[in-house]
Structure formats: C-alpha cells, structure tokens
Coordinates of C-alpha atoms in Angstrom, one line a residue:
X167 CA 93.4 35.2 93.5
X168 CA 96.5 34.4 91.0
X169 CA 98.6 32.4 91.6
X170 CA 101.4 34.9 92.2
X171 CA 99.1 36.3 95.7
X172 CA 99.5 32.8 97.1
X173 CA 102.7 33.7 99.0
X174 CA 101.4 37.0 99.9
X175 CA 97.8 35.0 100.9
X176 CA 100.5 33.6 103.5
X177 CA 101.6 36.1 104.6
X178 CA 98.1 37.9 105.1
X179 CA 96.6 35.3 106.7
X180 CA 99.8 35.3 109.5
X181 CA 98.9 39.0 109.9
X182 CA 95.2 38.0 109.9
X183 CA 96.0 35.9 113.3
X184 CA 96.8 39.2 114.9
X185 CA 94.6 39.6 118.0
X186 CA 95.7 43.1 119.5
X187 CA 96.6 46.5 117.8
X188 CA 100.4 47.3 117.9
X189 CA 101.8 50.3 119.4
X190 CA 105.2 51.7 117.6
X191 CA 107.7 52.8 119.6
X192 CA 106.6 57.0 119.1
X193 CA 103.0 55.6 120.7
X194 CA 104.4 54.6 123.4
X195 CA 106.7 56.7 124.5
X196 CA 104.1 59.5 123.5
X197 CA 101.5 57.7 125.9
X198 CA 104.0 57.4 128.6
X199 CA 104.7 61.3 129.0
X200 CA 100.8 61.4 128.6
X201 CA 101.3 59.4 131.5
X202 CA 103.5 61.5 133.3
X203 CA 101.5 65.0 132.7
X204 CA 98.4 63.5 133.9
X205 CA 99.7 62.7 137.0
X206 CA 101.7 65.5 137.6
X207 CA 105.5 64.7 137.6
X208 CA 105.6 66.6 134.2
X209 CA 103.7 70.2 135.2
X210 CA 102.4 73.3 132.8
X211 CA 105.1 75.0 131.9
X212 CA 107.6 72.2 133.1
X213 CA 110.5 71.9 130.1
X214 CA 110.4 68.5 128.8
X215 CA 113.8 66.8 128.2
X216 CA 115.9 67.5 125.3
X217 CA 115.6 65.4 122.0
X218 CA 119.4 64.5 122.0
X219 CA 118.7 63.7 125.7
X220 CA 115.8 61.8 125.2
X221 CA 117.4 59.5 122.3
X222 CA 120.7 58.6 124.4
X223 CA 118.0 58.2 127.9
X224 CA 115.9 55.6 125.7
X225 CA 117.8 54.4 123.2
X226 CA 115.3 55.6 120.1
X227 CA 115.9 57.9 117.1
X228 CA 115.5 61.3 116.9
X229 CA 113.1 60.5 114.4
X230 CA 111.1 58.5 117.0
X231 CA 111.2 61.4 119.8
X232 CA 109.8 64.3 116.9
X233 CA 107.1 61.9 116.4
X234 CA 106.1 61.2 119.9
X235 CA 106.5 65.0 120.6
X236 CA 104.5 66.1 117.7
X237 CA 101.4 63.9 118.5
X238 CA 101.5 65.3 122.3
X239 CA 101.7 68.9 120.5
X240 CA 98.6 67.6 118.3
X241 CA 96.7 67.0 121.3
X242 CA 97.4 70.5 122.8
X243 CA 99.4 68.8 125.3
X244 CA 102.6 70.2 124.8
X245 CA 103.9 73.2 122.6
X246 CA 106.8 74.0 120.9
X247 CA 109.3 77.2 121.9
X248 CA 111.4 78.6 119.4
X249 CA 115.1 78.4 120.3
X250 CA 113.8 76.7 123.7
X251 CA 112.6 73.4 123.3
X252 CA 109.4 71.8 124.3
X253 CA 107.1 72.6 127.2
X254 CA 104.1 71.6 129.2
X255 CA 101.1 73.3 128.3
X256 CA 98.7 75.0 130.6
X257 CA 95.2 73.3 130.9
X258 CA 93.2 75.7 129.0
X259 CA 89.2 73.9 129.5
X260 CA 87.4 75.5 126.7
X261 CA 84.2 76.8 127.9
X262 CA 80.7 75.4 127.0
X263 CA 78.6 72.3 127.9
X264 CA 77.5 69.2 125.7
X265 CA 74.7 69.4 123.6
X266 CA 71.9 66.8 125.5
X267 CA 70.9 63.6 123.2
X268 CA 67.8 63.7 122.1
X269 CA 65.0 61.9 123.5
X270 CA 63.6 58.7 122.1
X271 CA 60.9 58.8 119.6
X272 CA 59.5 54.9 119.5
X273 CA 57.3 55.0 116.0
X274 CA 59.2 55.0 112.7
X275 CA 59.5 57.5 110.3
X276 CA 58.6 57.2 106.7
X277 CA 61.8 58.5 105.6
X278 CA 61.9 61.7 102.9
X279 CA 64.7 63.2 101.0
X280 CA 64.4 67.2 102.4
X281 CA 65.4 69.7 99.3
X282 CA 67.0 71.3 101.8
X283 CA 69.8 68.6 102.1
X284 CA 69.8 68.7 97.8
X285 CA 70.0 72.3 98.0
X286 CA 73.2 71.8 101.0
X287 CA 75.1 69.7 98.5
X288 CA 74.7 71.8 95.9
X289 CA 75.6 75.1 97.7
X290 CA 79.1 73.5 99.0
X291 CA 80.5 73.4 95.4
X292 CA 80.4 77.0 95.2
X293 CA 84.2 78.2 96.3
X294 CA 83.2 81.4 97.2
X295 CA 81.3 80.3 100.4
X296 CA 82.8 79.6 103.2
X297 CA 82.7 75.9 103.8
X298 CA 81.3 75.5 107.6
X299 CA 78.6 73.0 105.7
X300 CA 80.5 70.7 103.7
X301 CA 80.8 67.0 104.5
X302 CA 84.7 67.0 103.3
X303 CA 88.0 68.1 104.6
X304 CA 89.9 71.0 102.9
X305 CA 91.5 69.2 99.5
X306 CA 94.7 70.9 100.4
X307 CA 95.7 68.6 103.4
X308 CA 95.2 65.8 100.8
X309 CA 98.4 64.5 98.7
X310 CA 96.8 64.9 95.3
X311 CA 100.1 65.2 93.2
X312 CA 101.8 62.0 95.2
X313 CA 98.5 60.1 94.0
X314 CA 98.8 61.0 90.5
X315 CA 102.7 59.7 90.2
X316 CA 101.3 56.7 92.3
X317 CA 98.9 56.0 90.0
X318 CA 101.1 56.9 86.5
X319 CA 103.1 54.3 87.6
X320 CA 100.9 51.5 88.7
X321 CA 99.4 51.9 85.1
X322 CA 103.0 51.6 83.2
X323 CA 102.8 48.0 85.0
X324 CA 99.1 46.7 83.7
X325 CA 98.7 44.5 80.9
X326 CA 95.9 45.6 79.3
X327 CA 93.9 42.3 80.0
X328 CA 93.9 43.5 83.7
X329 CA 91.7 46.4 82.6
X330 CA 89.1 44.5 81.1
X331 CA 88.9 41.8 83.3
X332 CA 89.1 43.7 86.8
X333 CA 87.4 41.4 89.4
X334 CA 84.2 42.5 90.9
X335 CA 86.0 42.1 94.4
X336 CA 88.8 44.6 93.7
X337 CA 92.5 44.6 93.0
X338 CA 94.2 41.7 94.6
X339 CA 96.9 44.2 96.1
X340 CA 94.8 46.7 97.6
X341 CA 92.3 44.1 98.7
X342 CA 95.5 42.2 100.4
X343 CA 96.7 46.0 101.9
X344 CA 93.5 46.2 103.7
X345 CA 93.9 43.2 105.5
X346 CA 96.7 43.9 106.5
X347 CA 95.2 47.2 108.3
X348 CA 92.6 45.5 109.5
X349 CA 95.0 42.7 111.2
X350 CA 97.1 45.6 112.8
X351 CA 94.1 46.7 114.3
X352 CA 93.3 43.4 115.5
X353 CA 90.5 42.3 112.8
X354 CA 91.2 39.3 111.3
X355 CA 88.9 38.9 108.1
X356 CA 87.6 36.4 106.1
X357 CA 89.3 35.2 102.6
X358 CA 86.3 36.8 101.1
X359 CA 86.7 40.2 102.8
X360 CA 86.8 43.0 102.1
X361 CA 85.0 44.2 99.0
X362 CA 86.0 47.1 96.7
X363 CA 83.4 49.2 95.9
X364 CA 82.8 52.9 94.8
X365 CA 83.2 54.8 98.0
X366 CA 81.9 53.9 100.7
X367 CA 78.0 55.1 100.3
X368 CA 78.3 51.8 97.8
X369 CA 79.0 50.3 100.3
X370 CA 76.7 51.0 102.8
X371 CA 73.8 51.1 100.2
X372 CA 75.2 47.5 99.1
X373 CA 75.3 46.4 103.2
X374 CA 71.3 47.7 103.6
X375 CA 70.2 45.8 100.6
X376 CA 71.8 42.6 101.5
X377 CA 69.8 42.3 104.6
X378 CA 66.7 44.5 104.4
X379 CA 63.6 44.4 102.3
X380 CA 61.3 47.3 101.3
X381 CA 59.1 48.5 104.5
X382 CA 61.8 47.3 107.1
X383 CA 62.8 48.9 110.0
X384 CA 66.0 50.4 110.4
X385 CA 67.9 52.0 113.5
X386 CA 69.7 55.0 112.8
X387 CA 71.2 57.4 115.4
X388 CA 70.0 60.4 116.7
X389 CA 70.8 62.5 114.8
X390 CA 71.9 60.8 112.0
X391 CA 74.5 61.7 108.7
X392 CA 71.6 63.2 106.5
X393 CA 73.4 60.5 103.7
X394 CA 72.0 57.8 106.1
X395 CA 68.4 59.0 105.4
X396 CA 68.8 59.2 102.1
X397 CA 69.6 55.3 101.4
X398 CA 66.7 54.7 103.4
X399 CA 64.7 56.9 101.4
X400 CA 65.9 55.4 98.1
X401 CA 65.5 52.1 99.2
X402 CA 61.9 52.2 100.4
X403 CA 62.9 51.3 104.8
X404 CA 61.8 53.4 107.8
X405 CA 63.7 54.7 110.6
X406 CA 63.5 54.1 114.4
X407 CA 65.7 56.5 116.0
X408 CA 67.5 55.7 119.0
X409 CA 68.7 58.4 121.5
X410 CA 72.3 58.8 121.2
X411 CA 74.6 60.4 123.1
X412 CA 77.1 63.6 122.3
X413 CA 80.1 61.5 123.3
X414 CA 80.1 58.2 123.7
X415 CA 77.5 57.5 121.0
X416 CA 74.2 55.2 120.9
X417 CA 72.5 54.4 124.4
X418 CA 72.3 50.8 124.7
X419 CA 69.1 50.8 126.8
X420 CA 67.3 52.8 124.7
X421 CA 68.1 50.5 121.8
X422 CA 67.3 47.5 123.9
X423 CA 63.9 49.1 124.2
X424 CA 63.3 49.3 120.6
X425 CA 64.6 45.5 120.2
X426 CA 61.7 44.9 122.4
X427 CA 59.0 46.9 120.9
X428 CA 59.8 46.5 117.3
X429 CA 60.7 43.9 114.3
X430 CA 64.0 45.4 113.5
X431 CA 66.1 44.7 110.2
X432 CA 69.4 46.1 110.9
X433 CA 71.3 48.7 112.7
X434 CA 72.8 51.3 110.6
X435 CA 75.7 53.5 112.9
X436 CA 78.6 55.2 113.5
X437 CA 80.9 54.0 116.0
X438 CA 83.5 56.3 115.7
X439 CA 83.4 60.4 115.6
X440 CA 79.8 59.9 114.3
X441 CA 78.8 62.4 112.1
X442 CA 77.1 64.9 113.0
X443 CA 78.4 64.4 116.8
X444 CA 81.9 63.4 116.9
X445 CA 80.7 60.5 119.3
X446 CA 82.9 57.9 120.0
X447 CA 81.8 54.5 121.2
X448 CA 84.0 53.2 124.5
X449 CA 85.2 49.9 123.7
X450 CA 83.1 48.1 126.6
X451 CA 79.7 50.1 124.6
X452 CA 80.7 48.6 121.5
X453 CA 81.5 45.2 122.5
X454 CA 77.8 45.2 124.4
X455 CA 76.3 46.5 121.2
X456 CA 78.1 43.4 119.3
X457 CA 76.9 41.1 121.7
X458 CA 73.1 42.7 122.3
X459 CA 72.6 42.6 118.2
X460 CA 73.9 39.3 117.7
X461 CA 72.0 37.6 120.2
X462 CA 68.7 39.4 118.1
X463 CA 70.0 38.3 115.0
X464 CA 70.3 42.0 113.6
X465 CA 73.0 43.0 111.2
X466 CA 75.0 45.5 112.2
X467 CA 76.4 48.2 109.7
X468 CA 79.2 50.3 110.9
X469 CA 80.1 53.4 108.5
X470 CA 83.8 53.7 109.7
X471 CA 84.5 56.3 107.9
X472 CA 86.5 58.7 110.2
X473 CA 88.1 56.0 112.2
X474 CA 91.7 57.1 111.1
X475 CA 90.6 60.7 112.1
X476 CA 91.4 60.2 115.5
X477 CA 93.6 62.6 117.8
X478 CA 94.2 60.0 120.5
X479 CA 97.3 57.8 120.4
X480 CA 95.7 55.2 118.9
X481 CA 93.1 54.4 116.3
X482 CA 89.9 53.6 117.9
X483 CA 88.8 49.9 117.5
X484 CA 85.6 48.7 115.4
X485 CA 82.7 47.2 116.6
X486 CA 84.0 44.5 114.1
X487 CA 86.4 43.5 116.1
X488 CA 84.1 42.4 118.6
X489 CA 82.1 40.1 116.1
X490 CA 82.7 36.8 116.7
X491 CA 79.7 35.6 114.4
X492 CA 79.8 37.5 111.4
X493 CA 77.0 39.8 112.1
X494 CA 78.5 43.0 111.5
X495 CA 79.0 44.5 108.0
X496 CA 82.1 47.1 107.9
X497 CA 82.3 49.8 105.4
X498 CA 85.4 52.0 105.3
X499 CA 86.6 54.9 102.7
X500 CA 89.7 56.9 101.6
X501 CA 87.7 59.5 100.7
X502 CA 87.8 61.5 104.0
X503 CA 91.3 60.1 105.2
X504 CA 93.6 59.9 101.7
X505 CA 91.3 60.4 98.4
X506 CA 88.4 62.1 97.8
X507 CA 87.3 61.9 94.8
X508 CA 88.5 58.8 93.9
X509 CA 85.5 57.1 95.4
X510 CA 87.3 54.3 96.9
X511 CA 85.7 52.0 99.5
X512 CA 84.9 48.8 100.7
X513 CA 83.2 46.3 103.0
X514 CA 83.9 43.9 105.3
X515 CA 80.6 42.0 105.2
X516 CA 81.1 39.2 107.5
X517 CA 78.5 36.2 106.6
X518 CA 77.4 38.1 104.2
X519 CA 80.6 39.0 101.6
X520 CA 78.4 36.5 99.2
X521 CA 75.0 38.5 99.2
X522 CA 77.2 42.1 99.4
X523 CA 78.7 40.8 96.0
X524 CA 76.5 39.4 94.3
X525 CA 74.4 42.6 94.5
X526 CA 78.0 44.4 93.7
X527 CA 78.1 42.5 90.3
X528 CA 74.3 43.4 89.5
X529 CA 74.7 47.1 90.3
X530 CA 78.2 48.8 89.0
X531 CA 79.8 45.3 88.1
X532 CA 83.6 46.7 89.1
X533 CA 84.9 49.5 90.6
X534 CA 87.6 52.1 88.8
X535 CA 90.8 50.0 88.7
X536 CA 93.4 52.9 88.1
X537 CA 92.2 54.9 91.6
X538 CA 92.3 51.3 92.9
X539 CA 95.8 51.0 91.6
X540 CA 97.1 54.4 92.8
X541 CA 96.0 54.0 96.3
X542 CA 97.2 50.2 96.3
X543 CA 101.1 52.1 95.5
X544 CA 100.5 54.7 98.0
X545 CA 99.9 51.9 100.2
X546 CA 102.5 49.6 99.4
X547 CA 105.5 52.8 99.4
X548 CA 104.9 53.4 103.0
X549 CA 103.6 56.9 102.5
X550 CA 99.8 56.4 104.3
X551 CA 100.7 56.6 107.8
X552 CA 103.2 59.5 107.3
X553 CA 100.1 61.4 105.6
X554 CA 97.7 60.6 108.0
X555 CA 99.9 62.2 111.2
X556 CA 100.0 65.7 108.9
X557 CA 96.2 65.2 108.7
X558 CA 95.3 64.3 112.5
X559 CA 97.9 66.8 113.5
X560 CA 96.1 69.4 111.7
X561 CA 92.8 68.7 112.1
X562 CA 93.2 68.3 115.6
X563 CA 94.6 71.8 116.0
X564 CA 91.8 73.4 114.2
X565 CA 88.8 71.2 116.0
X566 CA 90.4 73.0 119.2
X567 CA 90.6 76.4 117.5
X568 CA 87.0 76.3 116.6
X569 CA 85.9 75.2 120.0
X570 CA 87.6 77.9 121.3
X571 CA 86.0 80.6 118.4
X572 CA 82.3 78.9 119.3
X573 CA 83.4 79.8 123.0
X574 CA 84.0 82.9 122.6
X575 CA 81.4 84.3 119.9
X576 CA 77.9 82.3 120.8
X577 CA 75.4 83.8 122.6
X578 CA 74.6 82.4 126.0
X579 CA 73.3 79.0 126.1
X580 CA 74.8 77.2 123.3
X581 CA 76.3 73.8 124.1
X582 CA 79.5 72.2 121.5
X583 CA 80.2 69.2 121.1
X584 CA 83.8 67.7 122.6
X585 CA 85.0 65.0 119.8
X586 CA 88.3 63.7 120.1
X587 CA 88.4 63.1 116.1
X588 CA 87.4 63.6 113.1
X589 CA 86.2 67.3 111.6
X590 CA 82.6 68.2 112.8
X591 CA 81.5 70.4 115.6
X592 CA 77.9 70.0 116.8
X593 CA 75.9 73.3 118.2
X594 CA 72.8 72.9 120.2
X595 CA 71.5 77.0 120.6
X596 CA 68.8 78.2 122.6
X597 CA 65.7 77.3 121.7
X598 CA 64.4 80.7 120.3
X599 CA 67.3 80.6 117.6
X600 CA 66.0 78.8 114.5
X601 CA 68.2 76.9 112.5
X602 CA 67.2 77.0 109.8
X603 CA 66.5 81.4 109.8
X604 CA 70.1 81.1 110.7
X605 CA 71.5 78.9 107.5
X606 CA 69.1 81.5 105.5
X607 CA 70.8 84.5 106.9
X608 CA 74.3 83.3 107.3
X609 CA 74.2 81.9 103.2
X610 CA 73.1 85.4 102.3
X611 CA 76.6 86.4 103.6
X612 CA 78.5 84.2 102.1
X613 CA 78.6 81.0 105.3
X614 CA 77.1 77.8 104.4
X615 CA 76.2 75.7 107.6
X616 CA 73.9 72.1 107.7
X617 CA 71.0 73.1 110.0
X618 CA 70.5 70.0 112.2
X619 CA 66.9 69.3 110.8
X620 CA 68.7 67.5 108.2
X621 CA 69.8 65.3 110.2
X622 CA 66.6 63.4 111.4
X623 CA 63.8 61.8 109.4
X624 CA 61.4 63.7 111.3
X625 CA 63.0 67.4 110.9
X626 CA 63.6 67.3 114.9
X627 CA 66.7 69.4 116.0
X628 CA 65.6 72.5 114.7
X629 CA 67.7 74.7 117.2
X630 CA 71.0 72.5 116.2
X631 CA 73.4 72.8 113.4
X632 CA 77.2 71.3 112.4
X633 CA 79.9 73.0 111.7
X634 CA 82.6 71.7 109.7
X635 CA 86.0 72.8 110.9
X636 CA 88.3 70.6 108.7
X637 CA 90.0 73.2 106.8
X638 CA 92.9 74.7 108.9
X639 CA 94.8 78.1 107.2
X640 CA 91.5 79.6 105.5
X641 CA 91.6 82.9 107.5
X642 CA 87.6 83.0 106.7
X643 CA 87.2 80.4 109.3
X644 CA 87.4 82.9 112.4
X645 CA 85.5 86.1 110.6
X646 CA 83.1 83.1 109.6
X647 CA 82.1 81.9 113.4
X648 CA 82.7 85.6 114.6
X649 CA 79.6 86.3 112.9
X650 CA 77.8 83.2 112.9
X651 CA 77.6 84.3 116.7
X652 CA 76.7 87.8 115.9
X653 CA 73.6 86.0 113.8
X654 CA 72.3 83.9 116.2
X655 CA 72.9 86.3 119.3
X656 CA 70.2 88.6 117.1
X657 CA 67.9 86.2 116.5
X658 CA 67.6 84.9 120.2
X659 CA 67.5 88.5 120.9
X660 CA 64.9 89.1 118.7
X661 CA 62.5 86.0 119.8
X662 CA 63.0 87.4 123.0
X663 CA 62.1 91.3 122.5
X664 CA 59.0 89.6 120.8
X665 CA 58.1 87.2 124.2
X666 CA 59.2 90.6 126.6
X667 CA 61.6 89.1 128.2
X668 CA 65.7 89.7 128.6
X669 CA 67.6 88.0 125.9
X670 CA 70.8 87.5 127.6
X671 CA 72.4 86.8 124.5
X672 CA 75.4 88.8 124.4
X673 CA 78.1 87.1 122.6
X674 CA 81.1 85.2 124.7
X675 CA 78.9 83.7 127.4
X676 CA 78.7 79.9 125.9
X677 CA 77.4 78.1 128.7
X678 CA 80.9 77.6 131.1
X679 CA 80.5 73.6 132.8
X680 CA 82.2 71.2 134.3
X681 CA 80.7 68.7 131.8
X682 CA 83.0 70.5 129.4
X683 CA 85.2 66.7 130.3
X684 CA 82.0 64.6 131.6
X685 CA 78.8 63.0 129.8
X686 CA 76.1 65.1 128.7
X687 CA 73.0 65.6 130.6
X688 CA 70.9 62.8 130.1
X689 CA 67.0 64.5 128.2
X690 CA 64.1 63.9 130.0

C-alpha cells in the first residue's frame, strides 16, 4: 500500500478491532416501536406520535424520526395517511404454506451445464418479456447517472501510471472502504483481505479453485443458484446436495451426515436470502456451521451476495464473522446491491488471500480500475447507505405485493416462500403441474420464469420454479402472475381430467397455514 494509506491503514485497523455491528440512532428507535407493536401497547390502527412530537420526546432530528418511520413502513408495519400522520397497520398473514426442503440425495452428481439455463440467460435480455426469470433487480432502482459523475471525477484525479500499474488486489481506497463495512458489521479482516475481482462469480470461481482439485466433492444447497452448478461444471467437481431448508437455510444434520459418509472438498452456500429460496441462516445455524466445517477442515465459501438486501433492521451477519480460523472464504458484489454491470466484487479469503491471488494474477491479472474508482467515490461521499434504504424499501414492498398476487392467483396447493430479503420468490405447485410445460407456455406469452430443474445437478424440482419480483412500478408484474396462475391452474386441471379425478385447482385457494410464520414441514 503507498505510503500515503499508512494513516488510513490506522485508522482501518482501529475499525477492524470492532467486534459488534452498530445500530444508528433511526435502528433503534425503529426496533423499539417494533418493540412496542409486537407486544401490543402500539395496536392496528393505533396513531403513532407526531414527528415534531417525537423529535422534542427524544431528542433526535426529524431526519432521524422519517427514517425510523420509513423502515417500519418498509416492513409493512406501519403506513402512511395523507394529511393524518402515521398508523399501525392491521396484520394482514398472506395466505400459503412453505415449500418443504427437499430430501437428501447421498451420491454425487456429475454436474452438467442444462441448455435450458443457456437458453434462460439468453431469453432475459430480450425487453419485451416480462422479467419474472431474471437473476437481477430492475436497473431503474439503481443510481446509474450518480455513478457516472462518480466515476468522471475519480478519473480527472489518476495519473496515468495508476492505470497501468493497477495492483492485482484492487484499488487501495475501495479495498480500505470494504474494511471498513466489514468492521461495522463486526468482521475484522486480514491486511491481505479482501480481493478485488470481476464480480463476484470471479470470485467464487477463484475461492473453488484455490481449494479444490478436479473430481472433488462439493456441497451445494438444495436447490442451488443454477450459476453454482455451472462453476462446478466448468471446473470438472461433483455435487453432494444437502437438504436445505425454505427459511432458515442448510440443515446441519443432514450435512453432518455427508461429513460422515463422504471426502468432502468444500462447502459452497448461501447464508443469506439464498437464491433460489430467500433462506436466511439464524445466527446460532451459522455459527454451528463455522464451527462443524472447521473442525473437518472444509473450506467454507459464502456467496454474500444479497446480504445488504435485507428488510429487517439490520443487516444479517456472515458466517465469516464466526470464523475464528480462517476457514471461510467470503465473496461479496455490488452488482445486485449498487452496480450491475460494473462487475465489481471481491473476496475475503481468510488463509487463503495468498492462493485466491495468486490464481487472480494468472487468470484476469487486474480488475477494471475506473468502475473500481467510481464505486470507491460513491463510497467515500456517503451516498451508499442512503441508496440502499430506497432499494430495501422498495423491494420489500413489492416481495409483499407478489406474495400477496401468488396468493391470490395459484391454484390450490402451491406453497411460496416467506424471505425477509432479497428479490426471489420460490413456488413449489402440485405435483401434476410441470415446470417446465409451464416456462414453455408462459414464454409463448410473453413471461419468462426459471423452472426449478435448473436449480439442481440432478434436474429434481420439476414441480418448482422462482419468480423474480425485484422490479417494483412495471404494471406487467400483476397481469404477469394473474396469468401465470391461470397456466398452471390448467395444467393441474388438465393432468387431473387425464387421471379422472377432481382437479380442485381453481385459482385463489393457495394452500392457507399457520406455517405462513413457522418452519416448513420437514420431507420425509
């Protein structure tokens, strides 16, 4: 690092020391009227005080009181009435049970790239669709033109020696900003951490080279992002698939199990709104998977993707905070959270930074310094945190919407996934309804969905898909789902014409449960 980082080194390895994730003063006064709704002094339809009242009762800014209200309005807690103020909303439990976790399969697959998932990638460029398939957000909720000033003038500052000598670790200042996030959120990392890379399938595909070899075996989740499958395709590993579950992500016993059974390389997950789930990892879960893998000796990598995606109060903490011994390998992105397109990501390697960039420097050398520069501005000007409220705010919104539109236009016996972040929405339908017949039919009009084959090695889950619901204001979204239903209501009534028996798939009748708020049925 140049000598001009030294007193910034300083000052990032005080924030580095940091052992607990801070709460700003909106947070908390947000999670203390959480508090209070929960256990009923604050009831639905119950006015909540005043902002002017609230500022002189506390002592904050008004600033501070829209913020705290706005995330409660985010989580469909509260709502805003024109001219009136802010209430208590009603409970409204959205009807439909989770999707059961698959059960445990204890061979390993010989991993294949599907066309299908070639032909998926290719068929969410085309604008016309609409984009219930897509792995990204809509571009709009993304600030594009703040970027580009960002960026113009980072670049007015360069010397042009800085362009041809960009480090194969990444920009000093954006390498320097990311430990500072990660010290907020109570990760301290190494000197040597993290590394720049081109998004953050780099540096994932960087992580499963530095600690696999051809032929290894490598846990993945069930079901697993279809990206996942294709590293291990490329890079010549099988899968072992562990049951995971729709909310609170992989089961530890069944992993324990394939510890047992099998020579294991590494464990490749998501600990946080996995995709295609939404799954989020408890804290206590994550800690034990730390602690379970460690004690093996297997490498953990953790695609982190959609941490900052979260509609909670606070961000949700790695499994890398847990690591104590260097075993877990971090990747991270902007591209779902600030940037895509920029392919900006990184790793946090632990004890093996040296191996992740060595292999760096063999395979791309460096990544793009001007999108490292840009995001390193938008960084340093304060502006990321203010974005990412806009985007959980709106995201949050719609992932509710969409529950609600499944709800209401499924045929009976379809389970939805309940994520508390992040922009996916995962459908288990009856049996009878192929998943694939359905992606067919609904791209013929003009829908593009990922049929949940995709997301296993072994083409399981053919009666699942995902549905993207990241982009809020496209009024094709609702039309979209509306007939989505209509599709799959005709097909299950169609297997079921064919078997002679009643179909019972009349649209509106998703499956109404109390585990809407509990764990999933366990499979047999």
């Amino acid at each position: 690092m140049p000598a001009e980082q030294d007193g910034e080194s300083t000052q990032a390895a005080a924030l580095e020391a940091a052992s607990a994730p801070v709460e700003t003063l909106y947070q908390r006064l947000a999670h203390e009227l959480e508090d209070a709704i929960a256990r009923g002094q604050l009831r639905a339809g119950e006015r909540l005080p005043s902002v002017r009242t609230t500022c002189r009762v506390r002592g904050v800014s008004p600033a501070t009181v829209f913020q705290a209200y706005g995330l409660l309005e985010a989580q469909g807690l509260i709502e805003a009435r024109p001219r009136s103020g802010y209430f208590v909303r009603a409970r409204r439990r959205v009807r439909g049970a989770q999707p059961t976790a698959a059960p445990a399969v204890p061979q390993a697959t010989e991993v294949r790239v599907s066309d299908l998932s070639l032909e998926l990638l290719q068929a969410v460029q085309d604008e016309a669709l609409v984009p219930l398939g897509s792995a990204f957000p809509a571009s709009h909720l993304f600030p594009f033109e703040e970027l580009a000033r960002c960026g113009a003038r980072a670049m007015r500052r360069v010397r042009p020696v800085q362009v041809t000598s960009a480090g194969a670790a990444g920009d000093a200042r954006l390498r320097y900003a990311l430990q500072r996030r990660y010290a907020l959120h109570g990760v301290a990392l190494a000197a040597d951490e993290p590394i720049i890379t081109n998004g953050a399938m780099e540096a994932l595909n960087l992580s499963l080279q530095a600690v696999t070899r051809p032929g290894d075996l490598v846990v993945v989740e069930s079901p697993t992002f279809y990206a996942a499958l294709q590293v291990l395709d490329r890079l010549g590993l099988r899968a072992l698939e562990v049951r995971t579950d729709p909310a609170e992500g992989i089961d530890l016993e069944a992993l324990q199990t394939l510890l047992d059974e099998h020579r294991v390389a590494a464990c490749w997950c998501m600990t946080s709104f996995q995709n295609p789930l939404g799954a989020l990892m408890p804290d206590a879960r994550k800690q034990a998977l730390v602690q379970l893998l460690s004690r093996r000796g297997v490498p953990l990598i953790e695609d982190d993707v959609y941490a900052e995606l979260y509609g909670g109060l606070q961000r949700p903490r790695p499994a890398k905070a847990f690591d104590t011994e260097g075993w877990v390998l971090h990747c991270g992105s902007f591209s779902k959270s600030l940037a895509p397109g920029y392919r900006v990501g990184w790793a946090a390697p632990g004890r093996f930074a040296s191996q992740v960039l060595r292999l760096k420097i063999m395979s791309s050398l460096a990544t793009s310094l001007p999108a490292q520069l840009a995001l390193a501005e938008f960084l340093a000007q304060g502006g990321y945190d203010r974005h990412l409220r806009g985007l959980r705010q709106a995201l949050t919104q719609q992932r509710e919407q969409a529950r609600r539109l499944v709800a209401r236009h499924f045929t009976q016996g379809t389970r939805v996934t309940h994520p508390s972040g992040g922009y996916f929405l995962w459908l288990e339908l009856p049996p009878a309804v192929d998943a694939l017949t359905l992606y067919r039919l609904a791209l013929n009009e003009g829908i593009s969905t990922a049929p949940g084959m995709l997301f296993s090695g072994d083409g399981r889950f053919t009666h699942h898909m995902r549905l993207n619901v990241g982009h809020p204001g496209d009024a094709r979204l609702a039309p979209a789902v509306q007939r989505l239903g209509e599709l799959a209501a005709g097909l299950a009534a169609a297997a079921a014409e064919g078997a002679g028996v009643d179909a019972g798939g009349k649209a509106g009748h998703v499956t109404d449960h109390q585990a809407a708020v509990s764990p999933p049925p366990a499979s047999a």
